[in-house]
């Protein structure tokens, strides 16, 4: 709440300064802020004032802020820019940021942006755009520091000073041969701690972890978490260095993939736009398919209940326990599937662990089922003392234990089976598992009831 109050106060302050045309004070105010915070603030400003405030920003800060802004605001600014202003902003962008912006813009805006890029940057942009959307090549930047193995530390620093100003990162420098093949890397820390006459070949790291241009970008992003990288080299099939992926792009990928998984787990088709900017019709379209499938599949449960009409005709109170049993089973399955899906996403679990998972989930289910059955028995003796509580306790207790075991088994196994079938494990999340468990729980419930009734309990 405090952050929102500060943002409101800052917005009011900026608007007041703008009304009194105190542009110098606004510039000082912005200079002390981070680009992401400025972008958030500009997002709260009236659209008519946005171009005026953006023009107040220093050139380099303006480009950094532009990258952090929403695509709609970026398009508004581009349309408001003069040719010179657009050239100044584009000139300060890193290649990967320019690619991200271009991918979000309509064709007429893209043409205008490309018109203000130099030939080298345009070629780099086109090279990245030709890679598949989910590949490492699509998120890499071609702006990296390249050194030669026979350079001295002094020569390396000269090269970094000469070329580093336009690079996205200079902390990690990559060593290539005459054919641009990656043969090593060296950090600025190692260079600083080495004598100036030291040859790069003697201090560079030769055991290099790299990725290929067509590798899945989610796997690439997970490598940053595993190895604590700041950047990761991207090579082609001949091991030629073509670019690097930096940690900020990896974070974006992880956030994007997590959002997509959450949407799938909620029985939604993934959408790229934000919630508020997605039209009502598109929201409905992305939700209706799964809802139709789940609604129609529920008719199976209804048909099963009809087949056991004799059981609940003899003891109508049984019907009152169906929602409790179905909800408990669905929730248990959702708990297990959530843990397994997350474990698969973090590479903490692999498909070969399926037997370990089944064994563990069975033990968890037995413990959980016994506790739930015990509490439910106590509830029945309190609430249904005049309705044959022994029979009800036996039926619901056994049904709960069996349902929980099946639910947790399904929740643990189905995501792994999806992974083995090259499907997204998030598809096997709560809505689908709940539907399957609902059907199983009803069958279990009435069969146990009929079995116990046949014993005359």
PDB file of C-alpha atoms in Angstrom, residues 80-263:
ATOM      1  CA  UNK A  80       4.274  11.319 -31.210  1.00  0.00           C
ATOM      2  CA  UNK A  81       8.044  11.338 -31.860  1.00  0.00           C
ATOM      3  CA  UNK A  82       9.669  13.427 -34.526  1.00  0.00           C
ATOM      4  CA  UNK A  83      12.087  11.583 -36.821  1.00  0.00           C
ATOM      5  CA  UNK A  84      15.028  12.910 -34.817  1.00  0.00           C
ATOM      6  CA  UNK A  85      13.527  11.881 -31.459  1.00  0.00           C
ATOM      7  CA  UNK A  86      12.800   8.382 -32.689  1.00  0.00           C
ATOM      8  CA  UNK A  87      16.344   8.075 -34.045  1.00  0.00           C
ATOM      9  CA  UNK A  88      17.795   9.156 -30.671  1.00  0.00           C
ATOM     10  CA  UNK A  89      15.765   6.586 -28.737  1.00  0.00           C
ATOM     11  CA  UNK A  90      16.400   3.705 -31.148  1.00  0.00           C
ATOM     12  CA  UNK A  91      20.117   4.532 -31.249  1.00  0.00           C
ATOM     13  CA  UNK A  92      20.358   3.929 -27.476  1.00  0.00           C
ATOM     14  CA  UNK A  93      18.486   0.594 -27.465  1.00  0.00           C
ATOM     15  CA  UNK A  94      20.212  -2.756 -27.099  1.00  0.00           C
ATOM     16  CA  UNK A  95      19.429  -5.172 -29.920  1.00  0.00           C
ATOM     17  CA  UNK A  96      17.405  -7.635 -27.821  1.00  0.00           C
ATOM     18  CA  UNK A  97      15.315  -4.789 -26.378  1.00  0.00           C
ATOM     19  CA  UNK A  98      14.691  -3.458 -29.886  1.00  0.00           C
ATOM     20  CA  UNK A  99      13.547  -6.927 -30.967  1.00  0.00           C
ATOM     21  CA  UNK A 100      11.130  -7.175 -28.017  1.00  0.00           C
ATOM     22  CA  UNK A 101       9.633  -3.800 -28.929  1.00  0.00           C
ATOM     23  CA  UNK A 102       9.340  -4.641 -32.630  1.00  0.00           C
ATOM     24  CA  UNK A 103       7.527  -7.899 -31.878  1.00  0.00           C
ATOM     25  CA  UNK A 104       4.804  -5.953 -30.046  1.00  0.00           C
ATOM     26  CA  UNK A 105       4.293  -3.202 -32.641  1.00  0.00           C
ATOM     27  CA  UNK A 106       2.019  -3.061 -35.706  1.00  0.00           C
ATOM     28  CA  UNK A 107       3.687  -3.263 -39.127  1.00  0.00           C
ATOM     29  CA  UNK A 108       3.585   0.480 -39.874  1.00  0.00           C
ATOM     30  CA  UNK A 109       5.327   1.292 -36.585  1.00  0.00           C
ATOM     31  CA  UNK A 110       7.930  -1.441 -37.168  1.00  0.00           C
ATOM     32  CA  UNK A 111       8.814   0.052 -40.543  1.00  0.00           C
ATOM     33  CA  UNK A 112       9.324   3.443 -38.944  1.00  0.00           C
ATOM     34  CA  UNK A 113      11.562   1.991 -36.218  1.00  0.00           C
ATOM     35  CA  UNK A 114      13.710   0.035 -38.680  1.00  0.00           C
ATOM     36  CA  UNK A 115      14.095   3.127 -40.829  1.00  0.00           C
ATOM     37  CA  UNK A 116      15.985   4.743 -37.946  1.00  0.00           C
ATOM     38  CA  UNK A 117      18.364   1.858 -37.206  1.00  0.00           C
ATOM     39  CA  UNK A 118      21.784   1.569 -38.775  1.00  0.00           C
ATOM     40  CA  UNK A 119      22.502  -1.344 -41.102  1.00  0.00           C
ATOM     41  CA  UNK A 120      24.475  -3.302 -38.481  1.00  0.00           C
ATOM     42  CA  UNK A 121      21.691  -3.125 -35.905  1.00  0.00           C
ATOM     43  CA  UNK A 122      19.052  -3.898 -38.544  1.00  0.00           C
ATOM     44  CA  UNK A 123      20.960  -7.026 -39.562  1.00  0.00           C
ATOM     45  CA  UNK A 124      21.217  -8.097 -35.909  1.00  0.00           C
ATOM     46  CA  UNK A 125      17.490  -7.531 -35.401  1.00  0.00           C
ATOM     47  CA  UNK A 126      16.618  -9.540 -38.498  1.00  0.00           C
ATOM     48  CA  UNK A 127      18.939 -12.341 -37.402  1.00  0.00           C
ATOM     49  CA  UNK A 128      17.210 -12.668 -34.026  1.00  0.00           C
ATOM     50  CA  UNK A 129      13.716 -12.400 -35.529  1.00  0.00           C
ATOM     51  CA  UNK A 130      14.321 -15.407 -37.777  1.00  0.00           C
ATOM     52  CA  UNK A 131      14.681 -17.780 -34.809  1.00  0.00           C
ATOM     53  CA  UNK A 132      11.615 -19.646 -33.458  1.00  0.00           C
ATOM     54  CA  UNK A 133       9.752 -17.769 -30.750  1.00  0.00           C
ATOM     55  CA  UNK A 134      10.550 -20.312 -28.013  1.00  0.00           C
ATOM     56  CA  UNK A 135      14.247 -20.698 -28.842  1.00  0.00           C
ATOM     57  CA  UNK A 136      17.394 -19.346 -27.204  1.00  0.00           C
ATOM     58  CA  UNK A 137      18.128 -17.405 -30.389  1.00  0.00           C
ATOM     59  CA  UNK A 138      14.931 -15.381 -29.989  1.00  0.00           C
ATOM     60  CA  UNK A 139      15.968 -13.966 -26.595  1.00  0.00           C
ATOM     61  CA  UNK A 140      19.711 -13.508 -27.132  1.00  0.00           C
ATOM     62  CA  UNK A 141      21.551 -10.286 -27.855  1.00  0.00           C
ATOM     63  CA  UNK A 142      24.387  -9.990 -30.339  1.00  0.00           C
ATOM     64  CA  UNK A 143      26.052  -7.259 -28.276  1.00  0.00           C
ATOM     65  CA  UNK A 144      28.843  -8.939 -26.321  1.00  0.00           C
ATOM     66  CA  UNK A 145      32.572  -8.409 -25.788  1.00  0.00           C
ATOM     67  CA  UNK A 146      34.750 -10.761 -27.821  1.00  0.00           C
ATOM     68  CA  UNK A 147      38.477 -11.258 -27.124  1.00  0.00           C
ATOM     69  CA  UNK A 148      41.283 -13.311 -28.687  1.00  0.00           C
ATOM     70  CA  UNK A 149      43.316 -15.874 -26.750  1.00  0.00           C
ATOM     71  CA  UNK A 150      46.697 -14.316 -27.647  1.00  0.00           C
ATOM     72  CA  UNK A 151      45.721 -10.853 -26.345  1.00  0.00           C
ATOM     73  CA  UNK A 152      47.320  -9.535 -23.176  1.00  0.00           C
ATOM     74  CA  UNK A 153      45.228  -8.209 -20.304  1.00  0.00           C
ATOM     75  CA  UNK A 154      46.265  -4.681 -21.300  1.00  0.00           C
ATOM     76  CA  UNK A 155      45.052  -5.242 -24.883  1.00  0.00           C
ATOM     77  CA  UNK A 156      41.832  -6.759 -23.554  1.00  0.00           C
ATOM     78  CA  UNK A 157      41.110  -3.634 -21.486  1.00  0.00           C
ATOM     79  CA  UNK A 158      41.792  -1.462 -24.516  1.00  0.00           C
ATOM     80  CA  UNK A 159      39.247  -3.448 -26.499  1.00  0.00           C
ATOM     81  CA  UNK A 160      36.664  -3.319 -23.692  1.00  0.00           C
ATOM     82  CA  UNK A 161      37.047   0.472 -23.425  1.00  0.00           C
ATOM     83  CA  UNK A 162      36.761   0.836 -27.184  1.00  0.00           C
ATOM     84  CA  UNK A 163      33.722  -1.407 -27.761  1.00  0.00           C
ATOM     85  CA  UNK A 164      32.151  -1.955 -24.333  1.00  0.00           C
ATOM     86  CA  UNK A 165      30.026   1.187 -24.301  1.00  0.00           C
ATOM     87  CA  UNK A 166      27.607  -0.396 -26.796  1.00  0.00           C
ATOM     88  CA  UNK A 167      27.534  -3.853 -25.176  1.00  0.00           C
ATOM     89  CA  UNK A 168      24.779  -5.101 -22.905  1.00  0.00           C
ATOM     90  CA  UNK A 169      27.298  -6.524 -20.448  1.00  0.00           C
ATOM     91  CA  UNK A 170      31.075  -6.265 -20.167  1.00  0.00           C
ATOM     92  CA  UNK A 171      31.540  -8.314 -17.001  1.00  0.00           C
ATOM     93  CA  UNK A 172      31.934 -11.602 -18.873  1.00  0.00           C
ATOM     94  CA  UNK A 173      34.069 -11.518 -22.021  1.00  0.00           C
ATOM     95  CA  UNK A 174      34.082 -14.375 -24.506  1.00  0.00           C
ATOM     96  CA  UNK A 175      37.221 -15.674 -26.206  1.00  0.00           C
ATOM     97  CA  UNK A 176      36.877 -16.794 -29.822  1.00  0.00           C
ATOM     98  CA  UNK A 177      39.270 -18.002 -32.516  1.00  0.00           C
ATOM     99  CA  UNK A 178      39.620 -16.647 -36.056  1.00  0.00           C
ATOM    100  CA  UNK A 179      36.490 -18.585 -37.130  1.00  0.00           C
ATOM    101  CA  UNK A 180      34.430 -17.079 -34.289  1.00  0.00           C
ATOM    102  CA  UNK A 181      34.316 -20.447 -32.504  1.00  0.00           C
ATOM    103  CA  UNK A 182      33.912 -20.163 -28.742  1.00  0.00           C
ATOM    104  CA  UNK A 183      37.037 -21.405 -26.944  1.00  0.00           C
ATOM    105  CA  UNK A 184      36.879 -19.724 -23.549  1.00  0.00           C
ATOM    106  CA  UNK A 185      35.644 -16.927 -21.332  1.00  0.00           C
ATOM    107  CA  UNK A 186      37.179 -14.529 -18.861  1.00  0.00           C
ATOM    108  CA  UNK A 187      35.579 -12.155 -16.358  1.00  0.00           C
ATOM    109  CA  UNK A 188      36.562  -8.557 -15.759  1.00  0.00           C
ATOM    110  CA  UNK A 189      37.377  -9.552 -12.174  1.00  0.00           C
ATOM    111  CA  UNK A 190      40.025 -11.998 -13.442  1.00  0.00           C
ATOM    112  CA  UNK A 191      41.399  -9.337 -15.781  1.00  0.00           C
ATOM    113  CA  UNK A 192      41.636  -6.771 -12.970  1.00  0.00           C
ATOM    114  CA  UNK A 193      43.468  -9.209 -10.714  1.00  0.00           C
ATOM    115  CA  UNK A 194      45.989 -10.230 -13.384  1.00  0.00           C
ATOM    116  CA  UNK A 195      49.189  -8.380 -14.449  1.00  0.00           C
ATOM    117  CA  UNK A 196      48.803  -6.337 -17.651  1.00  0.00           C
ATOM    118  CA  UNK A 197      51.234  -8.568 -19.592  1.00  0.00           C
ATOM    119  CA  UNK A 198      49.311 -11.771 -18.809  1.00  0.00           C
ATOM    120  CA  UNK A 199      48.065 -13.571 -21.928  1.00  0.00           C
ATOM    121  CA  UNK A 200      44.322 -14.278 -21.999  1.00  0.00           C
ATOM    122  CA  UNK A 201      44.912 -17.923 -22.922  1.00  0.00           C
ATOM    123  CA  UNK A 202      46.544 -18.563 -19.523  1.00  0.00           C
ATOM    124  CA  UNK A 203      43.678 -17.205 -17.381  1.00  0.00           C
ATOM    125  CA  UNK A 204      40.559 -17.911 -19.433  1.00  0.00           C
ATOM    126  CA  UNK A 205      38.030 -20.562 -18.399  1.00  0.00           C
ATOM    127  CA  UNK A 206      38.023 -23.335 -21.016  1.00  0.00           C
ATOM    128  CA  UNK A 207      35.253 -25.463 -19.520  1.00  0.00           C
ATOM    129  CA  UNK A 208      32.326 -23.521 -20.951  1.00  0.00           C
ATOM    130  CA  UNK A 209      28.620 -24.181 -20.602  1.00  0.00           C
ATOM    131  CA  UNK A 210      26.805 -22.897 -23.670  1.00  0.00           C
ATOM    132  CA  UNK A 211      23.477 -23.357 -25.431  1.00  0.00           C
ATOM    133  CA  UNK A 212      22.559 -23.656 -29.088  1.00  0.00           C
ATOM    134  CA  UNK A 213      20.370 -21.170 -30.904  1.00  0.00           C
ATOM    135  CA  UNK A 214      17.435 -23.594 -31.223  1.00  0.00           C
ATOM    136  CA  UNK A 215      17.451 -24.805 -27.605  1.00  0.00           C
ATOM    137  CA  UNK A 216      14.221 -24.191 -25.701  1.00  0.00           C
ATOM    138  CA  UNK A 217      14.330 -20.798 -23.991  1.00  0.00           C
ATOM    139  CA  UNK A 218      12.692 -22.154 -20.809  1.00  0.00           C
ATOM    140  CA  UNK A 219      15.512 -24.691 -20.395  1.00  0.00           C
ATOM    141  CA  UNK A 220      18.012 -21.890 -21.016  1.00  0.00           C
ATOM    142  CA  UNK A 221      16.371 -19.725 -18.337  1.00  0.00           C
ATOM    143  CA  UNK A 222      16.485 -22.603 -15.837  1.00  0.00           C
ATOM    144  CA  UNK A 223      20.249 -22.855 -16.373  1.00  0.00           C
ATOM    145  CA  UNK A 224      20.641 -19.373 -14.886  1.00  0.00           C
ATOM    146  CA  UNK A 225      18.984 -20.595 -11.703  1.00  0.00           C
ATOM    147  CA  UNK A 226      21.069 -23.781 -11.641  1.00  0.00           C
ATOM    148  CA  UNK A 227      24.482 -22.242 -12.306  1.00  0.00           C
ATOM    149  CA  UNK A 228      23.980 -18.637 -11.085  1.00  0.00           C
ATOM    150  CA  UNK A 229      25.078 -17.211 -14.423  1.00  0.00           C
ATOM    151  CA  UNK A 230      24.979 -13.528 -15.302  1.00  0.00           C
ATOM    152  CA  UNK A 231      25.110 -14.358 -19.011  1.00  0.00           C
ATOM    153  CA  UNK A 232      25.172 -17.474 -21.144  1.00  0.00           C
ATOM    154  CA  UNK A 233      26.812 -17.861 -24.575  1.00  0.00           C
ATOM    155  CA  UNK A 234      24.669 -18.951 -27.529  1.00  0.00           C
ATOM    156  CA  UNK A 235      26.411 -20.891 -30.314  1.00  0.00           C
ATOM    157  CA  UNK A 236      25.374 -22.399 -33.628  1.00  0.00           C
ATOM    158  CA  UNK A 237      25.835 -26.049 -34.620  1.00  0.00           C
ATOM    159  CA  UNK A 238      29.492 -25.353 -35.523  1.00  0.00           C
ATOM    160  CA  UNK A 239      30.118 -23.876 -32.047  1.00  0.00           C
ATOM    161  CA  UNK A 240      30.436 -20.359 -33.464  1.00  0.00           C
ATOM    162  CA  UNK A 241      29.452 -17.670 -30.973  1.00  0.00           C
ATOM    163  CA  UNK A 242      26.387 -15.829 -32.276  1.00  0.00           C
ATOM    164  CA  UNK A 243      25.124 -14.091 -29.146  1.00  0.00           C
ATOM    165  CA  UNK A 244      24.534 -14.206 -25.401  1.00  0.00           C
ATOM    166  CA  UNK A 245      21.491 -14.460 -23.146  1.00  0.00           C
ATOM    167  CA  UNK A 246      21.617 -12.173 -20.104  1.00  0.00           C
ATOM    168  CA  UNK A 247      19.995 -12.791 -16.739  1.00  0.00           C
ATOM    169  CA  UNK A 248      17.362 -10.055 -17.201  1.00  0.00           C
ATOM    170  CA  UNK A 249      16.048 -11.826 -20.295  1.00  0.00           C
ATOM    171  CA  UNK A 250      16.104 -15.139 -18.408  1.00  0.00           C
ATOM    172  CA  UNK A 251      13.975 -13.606 -15.649  1.00  0.00           C
ATOM    173  CA  UNK A 252      11.466 -12.414 -18.260  1.00  0.00           C
ATOM    174  CA  UNK A 253      11.250 -15.948 -19.685  1.00  0.00           C
ATOM    175  CA  UNK A 254      10.741 -17.503 -16.242  1.00  0.00           C
ATOM    176  CA  UNK A 255       7.989 -15.006 -15.432  1.00  0.00           C
ATOM    177  CA  UNK A 256       6.329 -15.604 -18.796  1.00  0.00           C
ATOM    178  CA  UNK A 257       6.458 -19.399 -18.413  1.00  0.00           C
ATOM    179  CA  UNK A 258       5.160 -19.262 -14.835  1.00  0.00           C
ATOM    180  CA  UNK A 259       2.246 -17.095 -15.941  1.00  0.00           C
ATOM    181  CA  UNK A 260       1.463 -19.518 -18.757  1.00  0.00           C
ATOM    182  CA  UNK A 261       1.565 -22.517 -16.395  1.00  0.00           C
ATOM    183  CA  UNK A 262      -0.725 -20.792 -13.892  1.00  0.00           C
ATOM    184  CA  UNK A 263      -3.219 -20.041 -16.667  1.00  0.00           C
TER     185      UNK A 263
END
